[in-house]
CSV table of C-alpha atoms in Angstrom, one decimal:
chain,number,residue,atom,x,y,z
F,6,MET,CA,-3.4,-50.3,28.3
F,7,PRO,CA,-5.9,-47.5,29.3
F,8,ARG,CA,-8.0,-45.9,26.3
F,9,GLU,CA,-7.2,-42.5,25.5
F,10,LYS,CA,-10.0,-40.1,26.1
F,11,PRO,CA,-11.3,-38.0,23.1
F,12,ALA,CA,-9.6,-34.7,22.6
F,13,THR,CA,-11.3,-31.5,23.7
F,14,VAL,CA,-10.8,-27.7,23.0
F,15,ALA,CA,-9.8,-27.7,26.6
F,16,ASP,CA,-7.0,-30.1,25.9
F,17,VAL,CA,-5.6,-27.7,23.3
F,18,GLU,CA,-6.5,-24.2,24.7
F,19,GLY,CA,-6.5,-24.9,28.5
F,20,PRO,CA,-9.3,-24.6,31.1
F,21,TRP,CA,-12.1,-22.1,30.3
F,22,VAL,CA,-11.5,-18.7,31.7
F,23,ASP,CA,-14.7,-16.5,32.1
F,24,PRO,CA,-14.2,-13.1,30.4
F,25,ASN,CA,-15.7,-9.9,32.1
F,26,PHE,CA,-18.7,-9.9,29.7
F,27,ASP,CA,-21.5,-12.0,28.0
F,28,SER,CA,-22.5,-12.6,24.6
F,29,GLY,CA,-23.9,-15.3,22.6
F,30,LEU,CA,-20.5,-16.1,21.0
F,31,ILE,CA,-19.1,-16.4,24.5
F,32,ASP,CA,-22.0,-18.7,25.5
F,33,ARG,CA,-21.4,-21.0,22.4
F,34,CYS,CA,-17.7,-21.2,22.8
F,35,LYS,CA,-18.1,-22.2,26.6
F,36,ARG,CA,-20.9,-24.8,25.9
F,37,GLY,CA,-18.5,-27.1,23.9
F,38,TRP,CA,-15.3,-26.3,25.7
F,39,ASN,CA,-15.0,-29.6,27.4
F,40,THR,CA,-17.0,-31.7,25.1
F,41,PRO,CA,-15.0,-34.3,22.9
F,42,VAL,CA,-14.6,-32.8,19.5
F,43,GLY,CA,-16.4,-35.8,17.8
F,44,GLU,CA,-19.5,-35.0,19.9
F,45,LEU,CA,-19.5,-31.1,19.1
F,46,THR,CA,-22.3,-29.8,16.8
F,47,ASN,CA,-21.4,-28.6,13.3
F,48,GLU,CA,-22.4,-25.2,14.7
F,49,LEU,CA,-19.8,-25.4,17.4
F,50,VAL,CA,-17.0,-26.7,15.0
F,51,ALA,CA,-17.8,-23.8,12.7
F,52,THR,CA,-17.6,-21.3,15.6
F,53,TYR,CA,-14.3,-22.5,16.8
F,54,LEU,CA,-13.0,-22.4,13.2
F,55,ARG,CA,-14.2,-18.7,12.7
F,56,GLN,CA,-12.6,-17.8,16.1
F,57,LYS,CA,-9.5,-19.8,15.3
F,58,ILE,CA,-9.6,-21.7,18.5
F,59,ALA,CA,-8.2,-25.2,18.8
F,60,LEU,CA,-7.5,-25.4,15.0
F,61,SER,CA,-5.2,-28.4,15.4
F,62,LEU,CA,-8.3,-30.3,16.7
F,63,VAL,CA,-11.3,-28.8,14.9
F,64,VAL,CA,-9.7,-28.6,11.2
F,65,PRO,CA,-9.3,-32.2,11.0
F,66,GLU,CA,-12.8,-32.8,12.4
F,67,ALA,CA,-14.4,-30.3,9.9
F,68,ARG,CA,-12.7,-32.0,7.0
F,69,LYS,CA,-13.8,-35.6,8.3
F,70,ARG,CA,-17.4,-34.1,8.4
F,71,ILE,CA,-17.4,-32.3,5.2
F,72,ALA,CA,-16.0,-35.6,3.5
F,73,ALA,CA,-18.7,-37.6,5.1
F,74,LYS,CA,-21.3,-35.1,4.2
F,75,PHE,CA,-22.4,-35.1,7.9
F,76,VAL,CA,-25.2,-32.9,8.7
F,77,ASP,CA,-26.7,-32.4,12.1
F,78,ASP,CA,-29.1,-29.4,11.3
F,79,THR,CA,-27.3,-27.2,13.7
F,80,GLU,CA,-25.6,-25.0,11.1
F,81,LEU,CA,-27.1,-21.5,10.7
F,82,TYR,CA,-27.1,-22.0,6.9
F,83,ASP,CA,-26.1,-24.5,4.3
F,84,GLU,CA,-22.3,-24.9,3.9
F,85,GLU,CA,-21.5,-22.9,7.0
F,86,LEU,CA,-18.9,-25.5,8.1
F,87,GLU,CA,-17.3,-25.4,4.7
F,88,ASN,CA,-17.2,-21.6,4.8
F,89,ALA,CA,-15.6,-21.6,8.2
F,90,LEU,CA,-13.0,-24.0,7.3
F,91,LYS,CA,-12.1,-21.9,4.3
F,92,SER,CA,-12.1,-18.8,6.5
F,93,ALA,CA,-9.6,-20.5,9.0
F,94,THR,CA,-7.3,-22.2,6.6
F,95,GLY,CA,-7.9,-20.6,3.3
F,96,GLU,CA,-8.9,-24.0,1.8
F,97,ALA,CA,-11.3,-23.9,-1.1
């Protein structure tokens, strides 16, 4: 039986569509669009949470990382991932 490939934001939201403008946020979102969720940086998981992108995928990943106290030094500040999860879901 073939092994299922890890899910990406593109699997949930569809292929990336370039908007008619550039910004740091657009660049961050595009950077991780086709990356398996388990390989995203905490910064990108937090970004997708705040933008409410692919929540069915990134919410469980964020919960897993928070429970494991996973730190990759990409967050803008301590507890950014926790705050982004709270913003996206209303969780404390």
